[in-house]
Amino acid sequence: MIGGLFIYNHKGEVLISRVYRDDIGRNAVDAFRVNVIHARQQVRSPVTNIARTSFFHVKRSNIWLAAVTKQNVNAAMVFEFLYKMCDVMTAYFGKISEENIKNNFVLIYELLDEILDFGYPQNSETGALKTFITQQGIKGQHQTKEEQSQITSQVTGQIGWRREGIKYRRNELFLDVLESVNLLMSPQGQVLSAHVSGRVVMKSYLSGMPECKFGMNDKIVIDKQGKGGTTDEPGKSGKQSIAIDDCTFHQCVRLSKFDSERSISFIPPDGEYELMRYRTTKDIILPFRVIPLVREVGRTKLEVKVVIKSNFKPSLLAQKIEVRIPTPLNTSGVQVICMKGKAKYKASENAIVWKIKRMAGMKESQISAEIELLPTNDKKKWARPPISMNFEVPFAPSGLKVRYLKVFESKLNYSDHDVIKWVRYIGRSGIYETRC
Amino acid sequence: MTDSKYFTTTKKGEIFELKAELNSDKKEKKKEAVKKVIASMTVGKDVSALFPDVVNCMQTDNLELKKLVYLYLMNYAKSQPDMAIMAVNTFVKDCEDLNPLIRALAVRTMGCIRVDKITEYLCEPLRKCLKDEDPYVRKTAAVCVAKLHDINAQLVEDQGFLDTLKDLISDSNPMVVANAVAALSEIAESHPNSNLLDLNPQTINKLLTALNECTEWGQIFILDCLASYLPRDDRESQSICERVTPRLSHANSAVVLSAVKVLMKFMEMLPKDLDYYGTLLKKLAPPLVTLLSAEPELQYVALRNINLIVQKRPEILKHEMKVFFVKYNDPIYVKLEKLDIMIRLASQANIAQVLAELKEYATEVDVDFVRKAVRAIGRCAIKVEQSAERCVSTLLDLIQTKVNYVVQEAIVVIKDIFRKYPNKYESVIATLCENLDSLDEPEARAAMIWIVGEYAERIDNADELLESFLEGFHDESTQVQLQLLTAIVKLFLKKPTETQELVQQVLSLATQDSDNPDLRDRGYIYWRLLSTDPVAAKEVVLAEKPLISEETDLIEPTLLEELICHIGTLASVYHKPPSAFVEGSRGVQHKRLPPRAGSGESTESPDVGQSGPSEAPPAVIPSQGDLLGDLLNLDLAPPTATVPSVQPSMQMGAMDLLGGGLDSLMGAGLGAAPAAMPASLGGAPAVGGGLGDLFDLGGGVGMPTGSYVAPKTVWLLAMKAKGLEISGTFARRGGIIQMDLSLTNKAMSVMTDFAIQFNRNSFGLAPAGPLQVLTPLSPNQTIDVSLPLSTSGPVMKMEPLNNLQVIYPPTK
């Protein structure tokens, strides 16, 4: 299991050092600094073995988190734990920075003591942790016996992510379907790979221990129902449903029920959390099409023309559109003309960045640029990185639709109808690239 | 709160000041002081001198202060064992506290104080806490048993904590169960033979129930534990798989990977014709692909594991090639791993896409990545014959870019392509020769020299080219020197008239002016060969080389099986067995997949399954370091006891011809050595010094007389093979290796229908004809037979080298 956990600043100074096992000595702290943080070359692997000691690291801004072990640990678990550790810290004191870590080092030690015992990760749900580890000193002295046992049963219980006795005057929930659409397209406009990775993020402000059921236009479910019902038009339901390649769920979702019935039922944590992630690859709506045209005029000049076409309902508006056209390292000057928005050559980033605030569906826009090059004797040709794009659209490119989210709370007297529900769809660009 | 100020006190006399503050009457001041101490401890200052003062602060109502003091204690108790005893009373008292959080805190901390003297005092509180009414205390106590075991294993056993821990597996609280499982698994690791976990269908059922209810981490502990269980039959195996599959949709990648491990392992027991087997295969692909959308570090872990899974069961991901395409912004470690998997999945169906991608990658920035991409193009050519032509032309395009490392890498792979498809692409040699001057890496130089030597008759100025290398002979690396020597000898044998001077020059450079024994030996061998019998030399040096295999860099099968049992762990990331990187007793156990069950072949040993035609894997060219796994295949063969006597036709004894085997072979001379030599070296035409010595031993190739034949030794005892005793030796008669056997029937009944089969071995030995035992062998009768052997069989490096396995199925 995990033998120790260290947090360093960008210089390699230790901010937090917690050792759980005897086989990890103080020299391990230095070994990592010397061999990884101060190493000359780029990091070649997130797992490093130095003198039979394995180091796992992740970086958050310029802070290094490293877990150390001498055993054959579950590597996936160690990384999951490190991410979780980051989440917990963020939930407690915001951004992970040297300043914040130094300011909260006592708290961090306390958290580490609680969520990692002898190197074994324990309950690390912030909802549960916050009931007994707080920033204003620790509760506990003045708690009643009931309160204490409530805490322990929550931390160890089956529903470790939610405490009993939550009350809201207004029962409300927000459902965000956040998708990122990824594309790799050849210069000729052929889709090399495309997928949507989506997340359903829920903010729930519900009283008691509500039982929820979430439904979407999952092809498997719709087809199943289609068979049962006779009135459904066969073609119609097929079109509206989507094929989900795979999905994963927050630990509150009953996985065995999903496996057998494909229904998503759960008791939600309080506040914001990620209910599910999913991936689709079929019938994706690609919101934008990028058509590049790069022409080399002699050895010292490039002509670039890029057309973007929006491909969705004209009534919808895409926002925060940004097209990034890479330029060679030996660029000396750039002239740009664009029909819409603003375009600028950013020498430090070796790219022309073209920004458009808003663009409706079924429209087209164009940029053309002349790039002057310095003559070089570099034999290696310019690698021509792909043109990438960023945007945000108010629909789900996968076609996912929320069909229902039902809330049942048997003990308290509010029903599904009393809950105010909000649903929002946001599609963003993931890695959206067109080779040129 | 601005605790950061504690990090910045570096005055002299600081310890003294802290001491005063720690003994202050004011609570706040005390707390501040302890915080300063902890901060100093973190940055590596020695504050152990403050031990008594800090311990004095322990008896407090303030939980925050208490936790800080505990933290200090855990760090320094070891250096001050006597002082640590002072703290014991407070711990014992805290273990009785009304607040379960404090009880748990006390028992947790006490376990972390790794001082022998304290452990005695720990036992009683621990016993109580293991039976505490509060699950939070019990789950903490469960882990504490593992801590105590780490300090004093004997004490834990004597005190009966192990039994209490086992009872906790039936606890009503899922988290207690999970922690108990984790603790037991860890303790069991250091007692490889104890039946500590004692997994049986009842406990498995409990674990599977807890699996649905516990935290994500608990699920990992339980799944990892499940993976070490061996189901009794395929039905149990299937029912466990059914209950584990829902975990594949968990958001935590580690849960998913551990579930994949359980499934991959238990699948082995399911008959392949079962519907469920196919369903399971289909279910595995999507979660594996989803892992690739995780954070890059986890992607890396996932990719290393997928690399193993693809080798074991290529069918799972064969349609998922596209997801392994490299993204421009992937970290380099993800890119390199993806590339590896792309090549493994490359097939005729997707080769066009793969090739287009690889070509794209070859223009990227990172040198390692570009090199690997170029090499990958070569591997595609070797793997998918239909694509070879396109690959070669792509490589030629890349050579035209004149980027130094791209050119070198391309030449190395083109050499392999020549080996795979002789006499097909030699037209490109001219282009290669143009780049001769830019090659500065040994591997590329060696490859180029090999090409020139191999095709000397088609290159007009081959002698000039090779001569140009000869100028700086002593500055070259050994690899290049050896290659140059061989190439010039080849050239001489092909064009003897013009190159006599050249060959003499290189021979004298290699033998007289070199300190390298390998080089010298090879030089002498060639010299002697050429001077005694040029015809024989031609046969040896210009012998036809066996084709290289399609798959390269495969992990050796036994190691692969072991690694599959370690999916998700560091072993699967390093692609090494745990024993290679874990010290001490832990991890020394070798895990194995359960024996394949079900269909008709089931009664055959895995050895036979491997060499059988039905699922023959491609010959493995083990790269260095891959032979880590022990190849004691014999252990895998089912002991005869498990083979019911109802199926006499399937009986067999596997025998191990360890010892004596190689010696007698050597004595027998090495008539077949030239043919075996290149084969045993796989793709590398370089010959090591060891084999060179063998030539000398033989004294001259093909000398028929005077060889020593070792006396027969008993290879197989009667009791191990249903009454058949075999003794034997190896001999060489008339240039043919023969295996002399004496078969004795020590059973009660007559034996007939003898047959013999050789497993892959280091020398490629295989029977040249059927075993001729004409008469039935009656009880107590002995007959002698000679079996001619050839060295044309499949070659696999055995450990030890002279290990030879023969399957010898007598049928009654």
GROMACS .gro file of N, CA, C and O in nm, chain A residues 1-4 20-24 47 49 52-56 68-75 78 118-120, chain B residues 114 146 150 182 185-187 189-190 566 569-571 574 577-579 581-587:
model
  208
    1MET      N    1   0.082  -0.121   0.000
    1MET     CA    2   0.000   0.000   0.000
    1MET      C    3   0.085   0.126   0.000
    1MET      O    4   0.205   0.118   0.010
    2ILE      N    5   0.019   0.238  -0.007
    2ILE     CA    6   0.092   0.365  -0.012
    2ILE      C    7   0.179   0.379   0.113
    2ILE      O    8   0.132   0.363   0.225
    3GLY      N    9   0.306   0.405   0.094
    3GLY     CA   10   0.398   0.413   0.207
    3GLY      C   11   0.415   0.555   0.259
    3GLY      O   12   0.451   0.575   0.375
    4GLY      N   13   0.391   0.652   0.174
    4GLY     CA   14   0.405   0.789   0.218
    4GLY      C   15   0.351   0.885   0.114
    4GLY      O   16   0.328   0.847  -0.001
   20TYR      N   17   0.365   0.666   0.608
   20TYR     CA   18   0.277   0.568   0.669
   20TYR      C   19   0.347   0.437   0.699
   20TYR      O   20   0.299   0.356   0.776
   21ARG      N   21   0.456   0.413   0.629
   21ARG     CA   22   0.520   0.282   0.643
   21ARG      C   23   0.667   0.299   0.675
   21ARG      O   24   0.732   0.392   0.627
   22ASP      N   25   0.720   0.201   0.745
   22ASP     CA   26   0.859   0.205   0.787
   22ASP      C   27   0.957   0.198   0.671
   22ASP      O   28   1.068   0.248   0.681
   23ASP      N   29   0.916   0.130   0.565
   23ASP     CA   30   1.014   0.110   0.457
   23ASP      C   31   1.042   0.237   0.378
   23ASP      O   32   1.130   0.240   0.293
   24ILE      N   33   0.966   0.343   0.406
   24ILE     CA   34   0.991   0.470   0.337
   24ILE      C   35   1.070   0.562   0.431
   24ILE      O   36   1.021   0.601   0.537
   47VAL      N   37   0.498   0.740  -1.332
   47VAL     CA   38   0.545   0.645  -1.231
   47VAL      C   39   0.696   0.633  -1.248
   47VAL      O   40   0.745   0.607  -1.357
   49ASN      N   41   1.057   0.468  -1.084
   49ASN     CA   42   1.116   0.375  -0.989
   49ASN      C   43   1.259   0.418  -0.960
   49ASN      O   44   1.343   0.420  -1.050
   52ARG      N   45   1.437   0.086  -0.621
   52ARG     CA   46   1.332  -0.005  -0.576
   52ARG      C   47   1.218   0.063  -0.500
   52ARG      O   48   1.141   0.000  -0.429
   53THR      N   49   1.211   0.193  -0.511
   53THR     CA   50   1.100   0.265  -0.452
   53THR      C   51   1.022   0.329  -0.566
   53THR      O   52   1.081   0.390  -0.654
   54SER      N   53   0.891   0.311  -0.564
   54SER     CA   54   0.811   0.365  -0.674
   54SER      C   55   0.745   0.495  -0.632
   54SER      O   56   0.690   0.505  -0.523
   55PHE      N   57   0.751   0.593  -0.721
   55PHE     CA   58   0.691   0.723  -0.695
   55PHE      C   59   0.581   0.748  -0.799
   55PHE      O   60   0.604   0.737  -0.917
   56PHE      N   61   0.463   0.783  -0.750
   56PHE     CA   62   0.353   0.822  -0.838
   56PHE      C   63   0.335   0.971  -0.822
   56PHE      O   64   0.327   1.018  -0.710
   68VAL      N   65   0.437   0.745  -0.248
   68VAL     CA   66   0.555   0.661  -0.252
   68VAL      C   67   0.523   0.522  -0.200
   68VAL      O   68   0.444   0.509  -0.107
   69THR      N   69   0.585   0.420  -0.259
   69THR     CA   70   0.564   0.286  -0.206
   69THR      C   71   0.679   0.195  -0.242
   69THR      O   72   0.753   0.221  -0.337
   70LYS      N   73   0.695   0.090  -0.166
   70LYS     CA   74   0.793  -0.013  -0.201
   70LYS      C   75   0.723  -0.144  -0.237
   70LYS      O   76   0.787  -0.246  -0.254
   71GLN      N   77   0.593  -0.143  -0.237
   71GLN     CA   78   0.521  -0.267  -0.263
   71GLN      C   79   0.454  -0.264  -0.400
   71GLN      O   80   0.451  -0.163  -0.466
   72ASN      N   81   0.398  -0.379  -0.434
   72ASN     CA   82   0.326  -0.387  -0.561
   72ASN      C   83   0.183  -0.338  -0.540
   72ASN      O   84   0.090  -0.417  -0.533
   73VAL      N   85   0.167  -0.208  -0.531
   73VAL     CA   86   0.035  -0.153  -0.500
   73VAL      C   87  -0.053  -0.149  -0.624
   73VAL      O   88  -0.006  -0.165  -0.736
   74ASN      N   89  -0.180  -0.123  -0.601
   74ASN     CA   90  -0.273  -0.102  -0.710
   74ASN      C   91  -0.249   0.039  -0.765
   74ASN      O   92  -0.285   0.138  -0.704
   75ALA      N   93  -0.184   0.045  -0.880
   75ALA     CA   94  -0.139   0.174  -0.934
   75ALA      C   95  -0.256   0.263  -0.970
   75ALA      O   96  -0.253   0.385  -0.947
   78VAL      N   97  -0.382   0.430  -0.662
   78VAL     CA   98  -0.298   0.538  -0.611
   78VAL      C   99  -0.328   0.668  -0.685
   78VAL      O  100  -0.346   0.773  -0.623
  118PHE      N  101  -0.263   0.376   0.728
  118PHE     CA  102  -0.162   0.274   0.698
  118PHE      C  103  -0.149   0.256   0.547
  118PHE      O  104  -0.119   0.149   0.498
  119GLY      N  105  -0.177   0.364   0.474
  119GLY     CA  106  -0.168   0.357   0.329
  119GLY      C  107  -0.294   0.307   0.259
  119GLY      O  108  -0.296   0.299   0.138
  120TYR      N  109  -0.397   0.275   0.335
  120TYR     CA  110  -0.523   0.232   0.274
  120TYR      C  111  -0.621   0.349   0.268
  120TYR      O  112  -0.655   0.404   0.373
  550ARG      N  113   0.567   0.291   1.614
  550ARG     CA  114   0.628   0.163   1.587
  550ARG      C  115   0.742   0.137   1.682
  550ARG      O  116   0.857   0.129   1.646
  582ALA      N  117  -0.322  -0.504   1.099
  582ALA     CA  118  -0.216  -0.513   0.997
  582ALA      C  119  -0.093  -0.435   1.041
  582ALA      O  120   0.020  -0.476   1.019
  586ASP      N  121   0.283  -0.591   1.122
  586ASP     CA  122   0.404  -0.543   1.057
  586ASP      C  123   0.517  -0.523   1.159
  586ASP      O  124   0.634  -0.542   1.128
  618ALA      N  125  -0.870  -0.603   0.342
  618ALA     CA  126  -0.742  -0.542   0.307
  618ALA      C  127  -0.634  -0.587   0.404
  618ALA      O  128  -0.524  -0.625   0.363
  621SER      N  129  -0.550  -0.958   0.351
  621SER     CA  130  -0.475  -0.981   0.226
  621SER      C  131  -0.328  -0.944   0.246
  621SER      O  132  -0.238  -1.012   0.199
  622GLU      N  133  -0.306  -0.834   0.316
  622GLU     CA  134  -0.167  -0.791   0.335
  622GLU      C  135  -0.092  -0.889   0.424
  622GLU      O  136   0.022  -0.926   0.395
  623ILE      N  137  -0.159  -0.933   0.530
  623ILE     CA  138  -0.092  -1.028   0.621
  623ILE      C  139  -0.066  -1.159   0.547
  623ILE      O  140   0.040  -1.220   0.560
  625GLU      N  141   0.000  -1.205   0.247
  625GLU     CA  142   0.110  -1.193   0.152
  625GLU      C  143   0.243  -1.232   0.216
  625GLU      O  144   0.331  -1.285   0.150
  626SER      N  145   0.258  -1.203   0.344
  626SER     CA  146   0.385  -1.236   0.408
  626SER      C  147   0.385  -1.380   0.462
  626SER      O  148   0.485  -1.427   0.514
 1002HIS      N  149  -0.198  -0.959  -1.219
 1002HIS     CA  150  -0.162  -0.838  -1.146
 1002HIS      C  151  -0.216  -0.713  -1.214
 1002HIS      O  152  -0.161  -0.604  -1.198
 1005THR      N  153  -0.202  -0.322  -1.099
 1005THR     CA  154  -0.097  -0.294  -1.001
 1005THR      C  155   0.031  -0.244  -1.070
 1005THR      O  156   0.039  -0.239  -1.192
 1006LEU      N  157   0.128  -0.210  -0.987
 1006LEU     CA  158   0.257  -0.163  -1.040
 1006LEU      C  159   0.320  -0.265  -1.133
 1006LEU      O  160   0.381  -0.229  -1.233
 1007ALA      N  161   0.307  -0.394  -1.100
 1007ALA     CA  162   0.367  -0.498  -1.183
 1007ALA      C  163   0.319  -0.484  -1.327
 1007ALA      O  164   0.396  -0.496  -1.422
 1010TYR      N  165   0.495  -0.180  -1.485
 1010TYR     CA  166   0.635  -0.204  -1.520
 1010TYR      C  167   0.651  -0.320  -1.619
 1010TYR      O  168   0.759  -0.338  -1.675
 1013PRO      N  169   0.741  -0.897  -1.306
 1013PRO     CA  170   0.678  -0.961  -1.191
 1013PRO      C  171   0.715  -0.886  -1.063
 1013PRO      O  172   0.823  -0.826  -1.057
 1014PRO      N  173   0.628  -0.890  -0.962
 1014PRO     CA  174   0.656  -0.815  -0.839
 1014PRO      C  175   0.793  -0.847  -0.780
 1014PRO      O  176   0.858  -0.760  -0.724
 1015SER      N  177   0.836  -0.971  -0.794
 1015SER     CA  178   0.963  -1.009  -0.734
 1015SER      C  179   1.079  -0.927  -0.791
 1015SER      O  180   1.184  -0.916  -0.729
 1017PHE      N  181   1.083  -0.605  -0.835
 1017PHE     CA  182   1.099  -0.470  -0.779
 1017PHE      C  183   1.054  -0.458  -0.634
 1017PHE      O  184   1.058  -0.352  -0.576
 1018VAL      N  185   1.006  -0.567  -0.575
 1018VAL     CA  186   0.965  -0.562  -0.435
 1018VAL      C  187   1.068  -0.637  -0.351
 1018VAL      O  188   1.108  -0.747  -0.387
 1019GLU      N  189   1.108  -0.575  -0.244
 1019GLU     CA  190   1.206  -0.640  -0.158
 1019GLU      C  191   1.138  -0.736  -0.062
 1019GLU      O  192   1.021  -0.723  -0.032
 1020GLY      N  193   1.216  -0.829  -0.013
 1020GLY     CA  194   1.169  -0.913   0.096
 1020GLY      C  195   1.073  -1.019   0.051
 1020GLY      O  196   1.068  -1.057  -0.065
 1021SER      N  197   0.994  -1.065   0.145
 1021SER     CA  198   0.912  -1.183   0.118
 1021SER      C  199   0.788  -1.149   0.038
 1021SER      O  200   0.730  -1.233  -0.028
 1022ARG      N  201   0.745  -1.025   0.045
 1022ARG     CA  202   0.621  -0.990  -0.022
 1022ARG      C  203   0.633  -1.007  -0.173
 1022ARG      O  204   0.735  -0.974  -0.230
 1023GLY      N  205   0.529  -1.055  -0.231
 1023GLY     CA  206   0.523  -1.059  -0.376
 1023GLY      C  207   0.608  -1.166  -0.440
 1023GLY      O  208   0.619  -1.172  -0.561
   0.00000   0.00000   0.00000
